[in-house]
Tab-separated table of C-alpha atoms in Angstrom:
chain	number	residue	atom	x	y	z
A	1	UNK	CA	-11.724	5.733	10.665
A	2	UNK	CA	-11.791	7.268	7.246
A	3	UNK	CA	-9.596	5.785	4.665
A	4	UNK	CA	-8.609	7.513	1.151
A	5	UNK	CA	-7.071	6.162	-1.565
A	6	UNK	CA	-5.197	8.013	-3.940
A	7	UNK	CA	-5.053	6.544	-7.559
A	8	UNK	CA	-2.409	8.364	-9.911
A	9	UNK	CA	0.188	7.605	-12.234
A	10	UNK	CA	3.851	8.111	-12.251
A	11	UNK	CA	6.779	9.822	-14.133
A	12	UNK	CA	9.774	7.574	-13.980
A	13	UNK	CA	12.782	9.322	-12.119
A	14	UNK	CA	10.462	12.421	-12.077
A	15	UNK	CA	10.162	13.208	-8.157
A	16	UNK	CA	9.386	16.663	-8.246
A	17	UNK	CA	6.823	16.481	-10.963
A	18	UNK	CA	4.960	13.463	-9.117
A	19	UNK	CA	5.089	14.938	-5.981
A	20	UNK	CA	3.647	18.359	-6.973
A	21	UNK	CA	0.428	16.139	-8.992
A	22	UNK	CA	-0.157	13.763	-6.032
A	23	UNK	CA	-0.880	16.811	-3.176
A	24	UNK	CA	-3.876	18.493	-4.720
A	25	UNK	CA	-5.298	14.635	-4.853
A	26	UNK	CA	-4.616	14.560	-0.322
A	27	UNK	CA	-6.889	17.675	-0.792
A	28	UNK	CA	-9.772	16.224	-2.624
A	29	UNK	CA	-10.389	13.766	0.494
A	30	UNK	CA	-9.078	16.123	3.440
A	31	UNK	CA	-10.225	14.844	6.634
A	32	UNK	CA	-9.280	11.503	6.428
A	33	UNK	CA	-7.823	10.182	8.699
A	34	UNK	CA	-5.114	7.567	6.793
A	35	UNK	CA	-4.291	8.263	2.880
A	36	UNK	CA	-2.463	5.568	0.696
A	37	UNK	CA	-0.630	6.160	-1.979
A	38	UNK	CA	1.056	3.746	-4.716
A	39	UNK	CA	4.371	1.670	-4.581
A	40	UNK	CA	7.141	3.904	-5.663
A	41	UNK	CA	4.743	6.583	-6.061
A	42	UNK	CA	7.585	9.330	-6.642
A	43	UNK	CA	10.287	7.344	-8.664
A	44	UNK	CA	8.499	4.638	-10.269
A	45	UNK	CA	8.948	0.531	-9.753
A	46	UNK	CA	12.639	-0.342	-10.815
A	47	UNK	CA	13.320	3.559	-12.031
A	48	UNK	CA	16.497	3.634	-14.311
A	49	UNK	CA	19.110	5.135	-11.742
A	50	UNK	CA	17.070	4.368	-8.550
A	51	UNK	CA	20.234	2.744	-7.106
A	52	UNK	CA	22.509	5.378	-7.599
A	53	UNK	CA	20.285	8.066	-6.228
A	54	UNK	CA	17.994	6.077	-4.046
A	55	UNK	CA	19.989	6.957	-0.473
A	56	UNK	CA	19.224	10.801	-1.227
A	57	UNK	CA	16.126	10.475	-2.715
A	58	UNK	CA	14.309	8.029	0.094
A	59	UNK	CA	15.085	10.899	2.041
A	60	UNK	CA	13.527	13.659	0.323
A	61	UNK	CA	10.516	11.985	-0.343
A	62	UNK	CA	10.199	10.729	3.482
A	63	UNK	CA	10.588	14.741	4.270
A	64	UNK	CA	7.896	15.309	1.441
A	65	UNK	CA	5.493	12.473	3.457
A	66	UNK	CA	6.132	13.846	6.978
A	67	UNK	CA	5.254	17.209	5.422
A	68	UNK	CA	2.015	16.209	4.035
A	69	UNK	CA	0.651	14.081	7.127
A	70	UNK	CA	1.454	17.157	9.407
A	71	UNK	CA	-0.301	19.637	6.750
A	72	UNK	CA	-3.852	16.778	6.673
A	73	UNK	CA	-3.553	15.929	10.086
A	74	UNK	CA	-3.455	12.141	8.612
A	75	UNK	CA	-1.324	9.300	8.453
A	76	UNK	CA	0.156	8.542	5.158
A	77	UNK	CA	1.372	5.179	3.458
A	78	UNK	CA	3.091	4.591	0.049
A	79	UNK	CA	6.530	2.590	-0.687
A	80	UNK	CA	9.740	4.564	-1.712
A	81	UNK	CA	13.080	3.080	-3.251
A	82	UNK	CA	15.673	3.899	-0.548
A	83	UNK	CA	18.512	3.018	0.674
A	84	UNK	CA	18.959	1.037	4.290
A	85	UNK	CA	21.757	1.852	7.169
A	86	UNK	CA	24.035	-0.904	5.459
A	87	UNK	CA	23.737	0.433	2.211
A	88	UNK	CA	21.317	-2.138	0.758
A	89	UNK	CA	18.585	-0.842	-1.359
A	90	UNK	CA	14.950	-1.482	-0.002
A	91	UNK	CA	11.191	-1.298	-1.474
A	92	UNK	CA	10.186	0.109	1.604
A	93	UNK	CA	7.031	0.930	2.803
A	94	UNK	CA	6.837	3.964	5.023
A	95	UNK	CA	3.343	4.895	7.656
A	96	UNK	CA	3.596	8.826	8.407
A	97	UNK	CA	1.710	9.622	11.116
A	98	UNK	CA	1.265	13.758	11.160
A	99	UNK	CA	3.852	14.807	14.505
A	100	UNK	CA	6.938	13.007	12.112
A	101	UNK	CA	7.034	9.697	13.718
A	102	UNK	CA	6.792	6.643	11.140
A	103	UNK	CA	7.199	2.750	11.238
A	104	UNK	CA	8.240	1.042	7.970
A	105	UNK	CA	7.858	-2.565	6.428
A	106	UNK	CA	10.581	-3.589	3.684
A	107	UNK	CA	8.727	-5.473	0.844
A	108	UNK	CA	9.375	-9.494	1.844
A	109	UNK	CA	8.449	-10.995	-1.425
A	110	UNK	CA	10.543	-9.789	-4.060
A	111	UNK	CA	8.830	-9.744	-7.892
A	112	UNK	CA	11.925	-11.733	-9.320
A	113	UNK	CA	10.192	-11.924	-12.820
A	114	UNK	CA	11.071	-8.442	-13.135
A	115	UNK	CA	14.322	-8.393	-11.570
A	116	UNK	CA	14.272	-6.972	-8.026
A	117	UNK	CA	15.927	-9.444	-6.830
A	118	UNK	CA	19.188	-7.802	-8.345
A	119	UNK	CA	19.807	-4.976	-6.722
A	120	UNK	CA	17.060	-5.338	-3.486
A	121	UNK	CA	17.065	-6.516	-0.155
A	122	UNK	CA	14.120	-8.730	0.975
A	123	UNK	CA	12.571	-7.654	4.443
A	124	UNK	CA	12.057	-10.160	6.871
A	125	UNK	CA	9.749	-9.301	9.485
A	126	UNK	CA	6.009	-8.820	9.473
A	127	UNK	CA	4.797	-5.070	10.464
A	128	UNK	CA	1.580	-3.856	11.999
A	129	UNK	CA	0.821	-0.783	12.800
A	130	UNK	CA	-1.584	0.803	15.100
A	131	UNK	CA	-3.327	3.890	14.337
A	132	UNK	CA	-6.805	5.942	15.917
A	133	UNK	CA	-8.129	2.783	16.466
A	134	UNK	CA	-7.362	0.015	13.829
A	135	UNK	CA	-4.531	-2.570	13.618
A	136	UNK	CA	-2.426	-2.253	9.965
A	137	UNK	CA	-0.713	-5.309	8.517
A	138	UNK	CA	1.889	-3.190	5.835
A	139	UNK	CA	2.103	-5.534	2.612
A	140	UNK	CA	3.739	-4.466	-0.611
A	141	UNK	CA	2.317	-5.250	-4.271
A	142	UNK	CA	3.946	-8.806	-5.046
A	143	UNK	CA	3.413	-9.602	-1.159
A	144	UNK	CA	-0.779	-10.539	-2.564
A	145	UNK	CA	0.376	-13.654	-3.912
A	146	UNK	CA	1.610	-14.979	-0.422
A	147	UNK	CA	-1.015	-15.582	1.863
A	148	UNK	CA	1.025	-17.217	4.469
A	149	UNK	CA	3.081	-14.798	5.402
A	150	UNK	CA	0.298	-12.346	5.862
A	151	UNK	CA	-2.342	-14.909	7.587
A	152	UNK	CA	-4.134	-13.211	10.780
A	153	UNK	CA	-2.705	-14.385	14.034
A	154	UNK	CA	-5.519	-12.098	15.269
A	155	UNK	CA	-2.999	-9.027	15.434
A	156	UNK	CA	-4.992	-6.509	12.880
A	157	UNK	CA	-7.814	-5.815	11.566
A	158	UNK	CA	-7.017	-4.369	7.812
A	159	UNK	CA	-4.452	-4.994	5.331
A	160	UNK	CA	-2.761	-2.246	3.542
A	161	UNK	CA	-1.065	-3.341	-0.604
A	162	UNK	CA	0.553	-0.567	-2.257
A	163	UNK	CA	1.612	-1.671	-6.084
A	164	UNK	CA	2.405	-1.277	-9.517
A	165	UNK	CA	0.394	-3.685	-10.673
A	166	UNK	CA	-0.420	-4.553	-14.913
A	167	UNK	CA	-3.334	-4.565	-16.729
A	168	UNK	CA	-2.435	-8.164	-17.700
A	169	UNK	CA	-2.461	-9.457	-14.446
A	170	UNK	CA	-5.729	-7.722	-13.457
A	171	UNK	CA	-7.807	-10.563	-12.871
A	172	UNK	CA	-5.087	-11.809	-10.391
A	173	UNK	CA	-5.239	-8.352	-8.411
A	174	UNK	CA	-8.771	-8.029	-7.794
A	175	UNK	CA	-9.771	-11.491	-6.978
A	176	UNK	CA	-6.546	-11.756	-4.498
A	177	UNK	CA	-7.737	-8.926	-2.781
A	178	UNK	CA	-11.410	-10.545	-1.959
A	179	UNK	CA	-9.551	-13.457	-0.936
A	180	UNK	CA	-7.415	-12.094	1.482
A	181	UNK	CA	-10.125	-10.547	2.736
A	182	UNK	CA	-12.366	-12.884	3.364
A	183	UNK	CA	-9.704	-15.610	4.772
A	184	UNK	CA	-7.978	-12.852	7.000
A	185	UNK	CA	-11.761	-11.826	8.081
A	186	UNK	CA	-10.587	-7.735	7.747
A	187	UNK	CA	-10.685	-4.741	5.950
A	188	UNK	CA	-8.463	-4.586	2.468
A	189	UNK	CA	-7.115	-1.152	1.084
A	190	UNK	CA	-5.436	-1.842	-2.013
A	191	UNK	CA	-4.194	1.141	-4.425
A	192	UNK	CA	-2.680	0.718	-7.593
A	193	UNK	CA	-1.303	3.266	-10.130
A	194	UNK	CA	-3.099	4.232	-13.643
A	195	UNK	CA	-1.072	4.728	-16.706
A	196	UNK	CA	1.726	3.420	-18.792
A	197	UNK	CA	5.872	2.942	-18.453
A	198	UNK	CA	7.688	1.010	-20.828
A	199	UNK	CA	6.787	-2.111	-19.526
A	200	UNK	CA	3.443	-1.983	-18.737
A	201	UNK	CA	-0.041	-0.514	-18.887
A	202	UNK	CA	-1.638	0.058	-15.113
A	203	UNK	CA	-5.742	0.717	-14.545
A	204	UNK	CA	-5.262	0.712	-11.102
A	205	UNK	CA	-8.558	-0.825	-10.122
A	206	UNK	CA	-8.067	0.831	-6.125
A	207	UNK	CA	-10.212	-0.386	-4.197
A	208	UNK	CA	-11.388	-0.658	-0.254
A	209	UNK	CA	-12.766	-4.551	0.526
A	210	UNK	CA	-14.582	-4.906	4.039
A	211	UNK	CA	-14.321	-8.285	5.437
A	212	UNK	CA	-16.963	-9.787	3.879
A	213	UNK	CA	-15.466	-9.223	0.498
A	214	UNK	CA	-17.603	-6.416	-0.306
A	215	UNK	CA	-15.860	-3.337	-2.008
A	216	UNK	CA	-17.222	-0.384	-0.113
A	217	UNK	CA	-15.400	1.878	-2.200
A	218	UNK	CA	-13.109	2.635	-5.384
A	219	UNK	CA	-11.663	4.698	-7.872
A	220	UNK	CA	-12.623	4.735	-11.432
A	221	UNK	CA	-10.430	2.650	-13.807
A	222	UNK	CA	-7.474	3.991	-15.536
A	223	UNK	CA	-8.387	7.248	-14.173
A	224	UNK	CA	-6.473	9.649	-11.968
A	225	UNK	CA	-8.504	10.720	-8.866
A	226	UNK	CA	-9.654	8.857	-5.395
A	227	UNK	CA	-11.926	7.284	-2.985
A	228	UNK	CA	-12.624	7.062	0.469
A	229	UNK	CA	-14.440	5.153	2.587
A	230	UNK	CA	-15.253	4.946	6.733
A	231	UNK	CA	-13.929	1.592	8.160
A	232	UNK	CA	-16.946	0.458	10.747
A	233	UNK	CA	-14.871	-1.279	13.401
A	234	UNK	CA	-17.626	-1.998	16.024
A	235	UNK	CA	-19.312	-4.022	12.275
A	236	UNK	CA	-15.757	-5.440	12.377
A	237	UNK	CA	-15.977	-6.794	15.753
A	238	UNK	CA	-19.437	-8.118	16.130
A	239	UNK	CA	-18.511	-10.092	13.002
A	240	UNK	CA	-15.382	-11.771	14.052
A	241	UNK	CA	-17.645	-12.598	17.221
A	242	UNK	CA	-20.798	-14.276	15.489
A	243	UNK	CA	-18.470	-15.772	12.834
A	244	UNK	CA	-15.003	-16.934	14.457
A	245	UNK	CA	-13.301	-18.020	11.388
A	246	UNK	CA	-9.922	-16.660	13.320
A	247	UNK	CA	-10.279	-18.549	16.136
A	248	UNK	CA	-10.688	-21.841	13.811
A	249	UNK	CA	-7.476	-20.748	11.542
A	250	UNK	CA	-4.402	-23.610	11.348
């Protein structure tokens, strides 16, 4: 299984213009088999006007996704603002696999500091998904900080965060990455986005953990441009079986 992460930055309400900079980055790692983008990659987090458009827009970037996974012959992950059949507004993460088909997780752990609480719905369900082989457990930027919620009942075998995550809070996002990790004994794909908005400078700091904590492959900091790495499942396995921290967990 070959896993690229894409590391770029993103125009606020600018869907077109994101869109069109994030495909030549799928072709710099073509023939993997999963790629991961950013939260929000097309719209930006908490993008002036996301509620008003986010119904029609969700759409046309799912189309957009579908599109590219047929194109690479890859699965595809990144969170979108969109809009769910009740009309509630959802940071939700979609997993394109290349026929159309997708699963989606809606983010469970709202960043209230920032305000999504206002206008989003929390998810409440965990997701895995299972693709050429490996197990996914879907988590969503402010989801890092909650290792409860994403402990491993044994049901997957990497974790997949997608964020907008600060400069200031760097620290935070790579050591919460090891941990989760190490305690979850799997493989970590985290990819954040480079760049500034109004809030916030981002050095994105993307990075693929194995489950021994050891980064096995990332982009350079506050840089556009990716990595990939080969996930070593049978490595995977004979680990979990000499060292059976899951079968000791609470």
């Amino acid at each position: 299984m070959k896993v690229a992460i894409i590391q770029h930055d993103i125009r606020e309400n600018a869907i077109e213009w994101n869109l069109q900079h994030i495909a030549p980055l799928l072709e710099e790692q073509r023939g993997a088999d999963l790629f991961v983008l950013a939260e929000t990659f097309a719209t930006g987090f908490l993008a002036e006007g996301s509620t008003q458009h986010a119904a029609d827009d969700g759409r046309l970037i799912l189309s957009w996704m579908q599109q590219q996974a047929g194109r690479m012959n890859a699965a595809i992950a990144g969170s979108v603002a969109t809009v769910d059949a009740e009309g509630r507004l959802r940071n939700r993460l979609y997993f394109v696999r290349p026929d159309g088909s997708y699963d989606y997780y809606d983010k469970r752990h709202l960043f209230s500091y920032a305000g999504e609480t206002k206008d989003y719905a929390a998810g409440d369900r965990r997701v895995v998904v299972a693709w050429r082989g490996v197990r996914w457990m879907l988590q969503v930027c402010y989801d890092l900080r909650f290792p409860v919620f994403v402990r491993n009942h044994q049901d997957y075998d990497a974790i997949i965060y997608v964020a907008n995550w600060p400069l200031k809070r760097r620290d935070v996002w790579q050591t919460l990455l090891k941990a989760r990790a190490i305690e979850n004994q799997c493989f970590v794909v985290g990819v954040n986005i480079v760049g500034r908005d109004k809030y916030c400078e981002y050095v994105g700091d993307s990075v693929i953990i194995d489950a021994y904590g050891k980064t096995i492959a990332q982009c350079t900091p506050s840089e556009i441009g990716t990595a990939s790495a080969e996930l070593d499942m049978e490595q995977l396995i004979r680990f979990r079986e000499k060292f059976p921290v899951l079968d000791d967990a609470d």
